[in-house]
Amino acid sequence: MTASEIRELLRWATADVISFGGGMPDPSTFPIEDIAKIVAYVLEAYPHKALQYGSTEGVLELRQEIAKFSESFRGIRARPENIIVTVGSQEALELLGRVFIDPGDVVITENPTYLAALQAWRVYQPRLVGVPMDEHGMVVEILEERVKQLKAEGARIKFIYTIPTAQNPSGLTMSQDRRKYLLEVAERFDLMIVEDDPYSYFLFEPIEVSPIKALDKNDRVIYLSTASKIFAPGFRLGWVIAKEDVVKWFNLAKQSLNLNTSNFVQYIFAEGLRRNVVLKNLPHVRDLYKRKRDAMLAALETYMPPGVSWTRPSGGMFIWVTAPPHIDTKELLKTAVTQYKVAFVPGHGFFVDQSVRNAMRLNFTYPSFEQINEGIRRLAMAIKGA
Amino acid sequence: MTASEIRELLRWATADVISFGGGMPDPSTFPIEDIAKIVAYVLEAYPHKALQYGSTEGVLELRQEIAKFSESFRGIRARPENIIVTVGSQEALELLGRVFIDPGDVVITENPTYLAALQAWRVYQPRLVGVPMDEHGMVVEILEERVKQLKAEGARIKFIYTIPTAQNPSGLTMSQDRRKYLLEVAERFDLMIVEDDPYSYFLFEPIEVSPIKALDKNDRVIYLSTASKIFAPGFRLGWVIAKEDVVKWFNLAKQSLNLNTSNFVQYIFAEGLRRNVVLKNLPHVRDLYKRKRDAMLAALETYMPPGVSWTRPSGGMFIWVTAPPHIDTKELLKTAVTQYKVAFVPGHGFFVDQSVRNAMRLNFTYPSFEQINEGIRRLAMAIKGA
């Protein structure tokens, strides 16, 4: 059962299935009225630019707004030349594979890590090396050992991929000390870091961390983020902040993929940033997601049998659940969907070696509070019945 | 000088340069008012669907509308299961390469053909075989001979790529007899045809041709089209019509590229098709482009020195100009842009073997009538000075 088979299975799920699969925002968070006003303005003020072809790197006005937003809100200094706009973060993951990975090259990731990143890169046949996490995120001591070994073997390490804040799928956040240590290791061994940062907008706890990119003096970090979680996923907008060389390589590769990202949606998001729609909206969204996380944690506490454990995510969109060792969550998914009418993503695909078979990822942002409670009740029954 | 270098050069062109490069529609053809009304409606009627993530194959309502449009307007019968929505036609070209081409596989194209298709495929290292054209389009007799030879050699022919109507870059249209003959050859040798059809909406002459896909009884044709020329390029929307297997493979490959095409722009275009905006708009656009073509033909006639020849395109967006043999148009471009303030795309990159060095492609849809006349005057001076 591959990720696409799971997609198929989740797609066949009937309307009465409560889904904790996917990673969708709550649609009530979409700034619909702001967007309607902005679109009317864009089509009035500069329709010929918004509806025309655009440049591969993206609309200049948007890259300027992203630069401002990143500096004021994330502490990342970048000029428009350091930014390329992508069709969601997924395209940035594809570009990383296409530009950097030759067969046999090493890519180091947290283990587990984002399933769709692994999928995008497997086409390019890297050797994937996973580093375990603890409650402070990736264990950089272990990373350092692995890098030493790999270097001794003569391996070509292309980059270290991390989702340091509210990681997908674990929900864990890397401590500030670990971030500095990671950057130090990268400096020492002359490595690139890819920092994927879709979730740091939604930290529920007062954790003081900065993006690794904000600490990056020597352009070692390729930073990825997205409008999908803070504006609307329906626009398919992401961006990469990196040194100019990387942006130029990505630009070349992107020309073949799709020439350019939709100008229309880029101008809308640029105007959204300019009007401060994102920052205005965030506190409400963060509060909603925190309450949904708490509702799911409470339901897990209430319904789950002994032997089931889960993370308490510091932010983001997911809780990572570990079932008793005798349960294979791929098998469980079939009965969960068909008999118990509840869905989730089995954990297997998040591991570089598919080594763990009893984990699953649950999304808490999309389902309603009622669905969270009822869905976890059903899932607990499915686990008890397995 | 690669295609991307040309892109760079065209980008550096100052504001006083008249550009016949690119392939942009005239912005006056964008149905701005209709789009404004549609967006307001979409954000009122189903904002939560339009702003959310979507399925990789595309929004069902859009695939239904494309099926209707293709049947009524193009004579192509398709169900939504036969359709996948892409980020412009460029993504469809990328998907063709990714899914079908292994190193050394043969891809047969018209010669010259669309530069960006060749670029997208070169990454996958095919053996590109070009077939010449005459005034009836690809010379299928020669294609047949090449196919026989290739089959005798044991070559794996993956597909025949054609832009049968108002071809890019030549402007030529394949006759109906040739289309039938091409399909016959494909049947006899068990080959796939890729029919790229962005321009058949703009035939200026009363030529009676149907899409090859409309003649295709046995699902041999993968048909590509786009909203860029008939609605607005700023949406980056294209689509593929093919047998279900092909759609499923493309779906799998597209998941890694960008998960899905923007739901927002898909719903807008679906509504545009439903409200008949495209067909309502076409006669005006066709007439405008015909007049622009005629203006460029007249200017060429007026200004060009002896030894320069050009096609009389039956439709589409481009005129193909052949300069005297001593002129290398890549070299010419540099002086044309810097001294004479006029730009074009050198022909080299449109040939599978870069064998022709004295051709160029001129776009007549984007520049104004005044720019067409003045730009051709400048270009003629540049050629005389070379």
Coordinates of C-alpha atoms in Angstrom, one line a residue, chain A residues 50-317:
Chain A
A50 CA -2.6 39.8 -13.0
L51 CA -4.1 37.9 -15.9
Q52 CA -1.0 37.7 -18.1
Y53 CA 1.9 35.3 -18.1
G54 CA 4.6 36.1 -15.5
S55 CA 8.2 35.5 -14.8
T56 CA 9.4 32.1 -13.5
E57 CA 10.7 33.5 -10.2
G58 CA 7.4 35.1 -9.4
V59 CA 5.7 38.5 -9.3
L60 CA 8.2 41.1 -8.0
E61 CA 5.6 42.8 -5.8
L62 CA 4.9 39.5 -4.0
R63 CA 8.6 38.7 -3.5
Q64 CA 9.0 42.2 -2.0
E65 CA 6.1 41.6 0.3
I66 CA 7.4 38.2 1.3
A67 CA 10.8 39.8 2.1
K68 CA 9.1 42.4 4.4
F69 CA 6.9 39.7 6.0
S70 CA 9.8 37.4 6.6
E71 CA 12.0 40.1 8.1
S72 CA 9.4 41.7 10.4
F73 CA 7.6 38.5 11.4
R74 CA 10.3 35.8 11.2
G75 CA 13.6 37.7 11.5
I76 CA 14.8 36.5 8.2
R77 CA 16.5 39.0 6.0
A78 CA 16.1 38.5 2.3
R79 CA 15.9 40.5 -0.9
P80 CA 13.5 39.7 -3.8
E81 CA 16.5 38.1 -5.6
N82 CA 16.7 35.5 -2.8
I83 CA 13.0 34.4 -3.3
I84 CA 11.3 32.2 -5.8
V85 CA 7.5 31.6 -5.7
T86 CA 6.4 28.0 -6.1
V87 CA 3.1 26.1 -6.7
G88 CA 2.8 25.3 -3.0
S89 CA 5.7 24.0 -0.9
Q90 CA 5.3 20.7 -2.7
E91 CA 6.9 22.2 -5.8
A92 CA 9.8 23.5 -3.7
L93 CA 10.3 19.9 -2.5
E94 CA 10.3 18.7 -6.2
L95 CA 12.8 21.4 -7.1
L96 CA 15.1 20.3 -4.3
G97 CA 15.1 16.8 -5.7
R98 CA 15.5 17.8 -9.3
V99 CA 18.3 20.3 -8.7
F100 CA 20.3 18.5 -6.0
I101 CA 19.8 14.8 -5.9
D102 CA 21.7 12.4 -8.1
P103 CA 21.2 8.6 -7.5
G104 CA 23.0 7.6 -4.4
D105 CA 23.4 11.1 -2.9
V106 CA 22.6 11.2 0.8
V107 CA 19.7 13.2 2.1
I108 CA 19.4 13.4 5.9
T109 CA 15.9 13.9 7.5
E110 CA 14.2 13.6 10.8
N111 CA 12.7 10.2 11.2
P112 CA 9.7 10.2 10.9
T113 CA 9.4 13.1 8.5
Y114 CA 7.0 14.6 5.9
L115 CA 5.8 11.7 3.7
A116 CA 5.3 13.8 0.6
A117 CA 8.9 15.1 0.7
L118 CA 10.2 11.5 0.8
Q119 CA 7.9 10.6 -2.1
A120 CA 9.0 13.6 -4.2
W121 CA 12.7 12.7 -3.7
R122 CA 12.5 9.0 -4.2
V123 CA 12.2 9.6 -7.9
Y124 CA 15.7 10.9 -7.8
Q125 CA 17.0 7.8 -5.9
P126 CA 18.7 9.3 -2.9
R127 CA 20.0 7.4 0.0
L128 CA 17.8 8.6 2.8
V129 CA 19.3 8.7 6.3
G130 CA 16.9 9.2 9.2
V131 CA 17.8 10.9 12.5
P132 CA 15.6 10.2 15.5
M133 CA 13.9 13.0 17.5
D134 CA 13.3 13.5 21.2
E135 CA 11.2 16.2 22.9
H136 CA 13.6 18.9 21.7
G137 CA 13.4 17.8 18.1
M138 CA 16.1 16.2 15.9
V139 CA 18.8 14.7 18.1
V140 CA 21.7 16.7 16.6
E141 CA 24.3 14.6 18.6
I142 CA 23.2 11.6 16.6
L143 CA 23.1 13.6 13.4
E144 CA 26.7 14.7 14.0
E145 CA 27.8 11.1 14.4
R146 CA 26.0 10.0 11.3
V147 CA 27.6 12.8 9.3
K148 CA 31.0 11.8 10.5
Q149 CA 30.4 8.2 9.4
L150 CA 29.0 9.2 6.1
K151 CA 31.8 11.6 5.4
A152 CA 34.3 8.9 6.3
E153 CA 32.6 6.6 3.8
G154 CA 32.9 9.3 1.2
A155 CA 29.2 9.7 0.8
R156 CA 27.9 12.8 -1.0
I157 CA 25.6 14.5 1.5
K158 CA 23.3 16.9 -0.4
F159 CA 21.3 18.4 2.4
I160 CA 19.8 18.0 5.9
Y161 CA 16.0 18.4 5.7
T162 CA 14.2 19.5 8.9
I163 CA 10.8 20.8 9.9
P164 CA 12.0 22.4 13.1
T165 CA 8.8 23.9 14.3
A166 CA 5.7 21.9 15.1
Q167 CA 7.1 19.1 12.9
N168 CA 5.0 17.0 10.5
P169 CA 4.1 14.4 11.6
S170 CA 5.3 14.5 15.2
G171 CA 4.2 18.0 16.3
L172 CA 7.6 18.4 18.0
T173 CA 9.6 21.6 18.0
M174 CA 13.4 21.8 17.9
S175 CA 14.8 23.9 20.8
Q176 CA 16.8 27.0 20.1
D177 CA 20.0 25.4 21.3
R178 CA 19.5 22.5 19.0
R179 CA 19.0 24.9 16.1
K180 CA 22.3 26.6 16.8
Y181 CA 24.0 23.3 17.2
L182 CA 22.5 22.0 13.9
L183 CA 23.8 25.1 12.1
E184 CA 27.2 24.6 13.7
V185 CA 27.4 21.0 12.4
A186 CA 26.4 22.2 9.0
E187 CA 29.2 24.8 9.1
R188 CA 31.7 22.4 10.3
F189 CA 31.0 19.8 7.6
D190 CA 30.1 22.3 4.9
L191 CA 26.5 21.1 4.5
M192 CA 23.2 22.7 3.4
I193 CA 20.1 22.7 5.6
V194 CA 16.6 22.7 4.1
E195 CA 14.3 24.3 6.7
D196 CA 10.6 23.6 5.9
D197 CA 8.5 26.0 7.9
P198 CA 4.7 25.8 7.2
Y199 CA 3.6 25.5 10.8
S200 CA 5.6 28.0 12.9
Y201 CA 2.7 30.4 12.6
F202 CA 0.8 28.1 14.9
L203 CA 2.8 27.6 18.0
F204 CA 0.4 27.0 20.9
E205 CA 3.0 27.2 23.7
P206 CA 5.2 30.1 24.5
I207 CA 8.3 28.5 23.0
E208 CA 11.1 31.0 22.1
V209 CA 12.6 29.8 18.8
S210 CA 13.7 31.6 15.7
P211 CA 13.8 30.1 12.2
I212 CA 17.2 28.5 11.5
K213 CA 17.3 30.8 8.5
A214 CA 17.3 33.8 10.8
L215 CA 20.5 32.5 12.4
D216 CA 22.1 31.7 9.1
K217 CA 25.1 33.9 8.5
N218 CA 26.6 32.0 5.5
D219 CA 23.7 31.2 3.3
R220 CA 23.6 27.5 4.3
V221 CA 19.9 27.4 4.8
I222 CA 17.2 26.9 2.1
Y223 CA 14.0 28.1 3.7
L224 CA 10.5 26.9 2.5
S225 CA 7.2 28.3 3.6
T226 CA 3.7 28.5 2.2
A227 CA 0.5 30.5 2.1
S228 CA -1.6 27.4 2.4
K229 CA -1.9 27.5 6.2
I230 CA -2.1 31.2 6.8
F231 CA -4.2 32.4 3.8
A232 CA -5.8 29.7 1.8
P233 CA -4.5 26.4 0.3
G234 CA -6.7 26.9 -2.8
F235 CA -4.2 29.3 -4.2
R236 CA -1.3 26.8 -4.2
L237 CA 1.3 29.3 -3.2
G238 CA 4.6 28.6 -1.6
W239 CA 8.1 30.2 -1.6
V240 CA 11.7 29.5 -1.1
I241 CA 14.3 31.8 0.4
A242 CA 17.8 31.0 -0.4
K243 CA 21.0 32.4 -1.8
E244 CA 20.8 33.7 -5.3
D245 CA 22.6 30.7 -6.9
V246 CA 20.0 28.3 -5.6
V247 CA 17.1 30.6 -6.7
K248 CA 18.6 30.7 -10.2
W249 CA 18.9 26.9 -10.4
F250 CA 15.3 26.5 -9.1
N251 CA 14.2 29.1 -11.7
L252 CA 15.8 27.1 -14.5
A253 CA 14.2 23.9 -13.3
K254 CA 10.8 25.5 -12.8
Q255 CA 10.7 26.7 -16.4
S256 CA 10.3 23.1 -17.5
L257 CA 7.8 22.3 -14.8
N258 CA 5.2 25.0 -15.4
L259 CA 6.8 28.2 -16.7
N260 CA 5.5 30.2 -13.8
T261 CA 3.1 30.2 -10.8
S262 CA -0.3 31.9 -11.5
N263 CA 0.2 35.7 -11.6
F264 CA -3.4 36.1 -10.5
V265 CA -3.1 34.3 -7.2
Q266 CA 0.3 35.8 -6.6
Y267 CA -1.1 39.4 -6.9
I268 CA -3.9 38.4 -4.6
F269 CA -1.6 37.1 -1.9
A270 CA 0.8 40.1 -2.3
E271 CA -2.1 42.4 -1.7
G272 CA -3.1 40.2 1.3
L273 CA 0.3 40.6 2.8
R274 CA 0.3 44.4 2.1
R275 CA -3.1 44.8 3.8
N276 CA -1.9 42.8 6.8
V277 CA -4.6 40.2 6.3
V278 CA -2.4 37.3 7.4
L279 CA -1.1 38.8 10.7
K280 CA -4.6 40.1 11.5
N281 CA -6.0 36.7 11.1
L282 CA -3.4 34.6 12.8
P283 CA -4.3 35.0 16.5
H284 CA -7.9 33.8 15.8
V285 CA -6.6 30.8 13.8
R286 CA -4.0 29.9 16.4
D287 CA -6.6 30.0 19.1
L288 CA -9.0 27.8 17.2
Y289 CA -6.3 25.2 16.4
K290 CA -5.1 25.2 20.0
R291 CA -8.6 24.4 21.1
K292 CA -9.0 21.7 18.5
R293 CA -5.7 20.2 19.6
D294 CA -6.8 20.3 23.2
A295 CA -10.1 18.7 22.2
M296 CA -8.3 15.8 20.5
L297 CA -5.9 15.3 23.4
A298 CA -8.8 15.2 25.7
A299 CA -10.7 12.7 23.5
L300 CA -7.5 10.5 23.3
E301 CA -7.3 10.6 27.1
T302 CA -10.9 9.7 27.4
Y303 CA -11.2 6.9 24.9
M304 CA -7.9 5.2 24.2
P305 CA -7.1 1.9 25.7
P306 CA -3.9 1.3 27.6
G307 CA -0.8 0.7 25.4
V308 CA -1.7 3.6 23.1
S309 CA 0.5 6.7 23.4
W310 CA 0.6 10.1 21.6
T311 CA 2.5 13.3 21.3
R312 CA 1.4 16.6 22.8
P313 CA 2.2 18.8 19.8
S314 CA 3.5 22.3 20.5
G315 CA 1.8 23.6 17.4
G316 CA 0.9 22.8 13.8
M317 CA -1.9 20.5 12.7

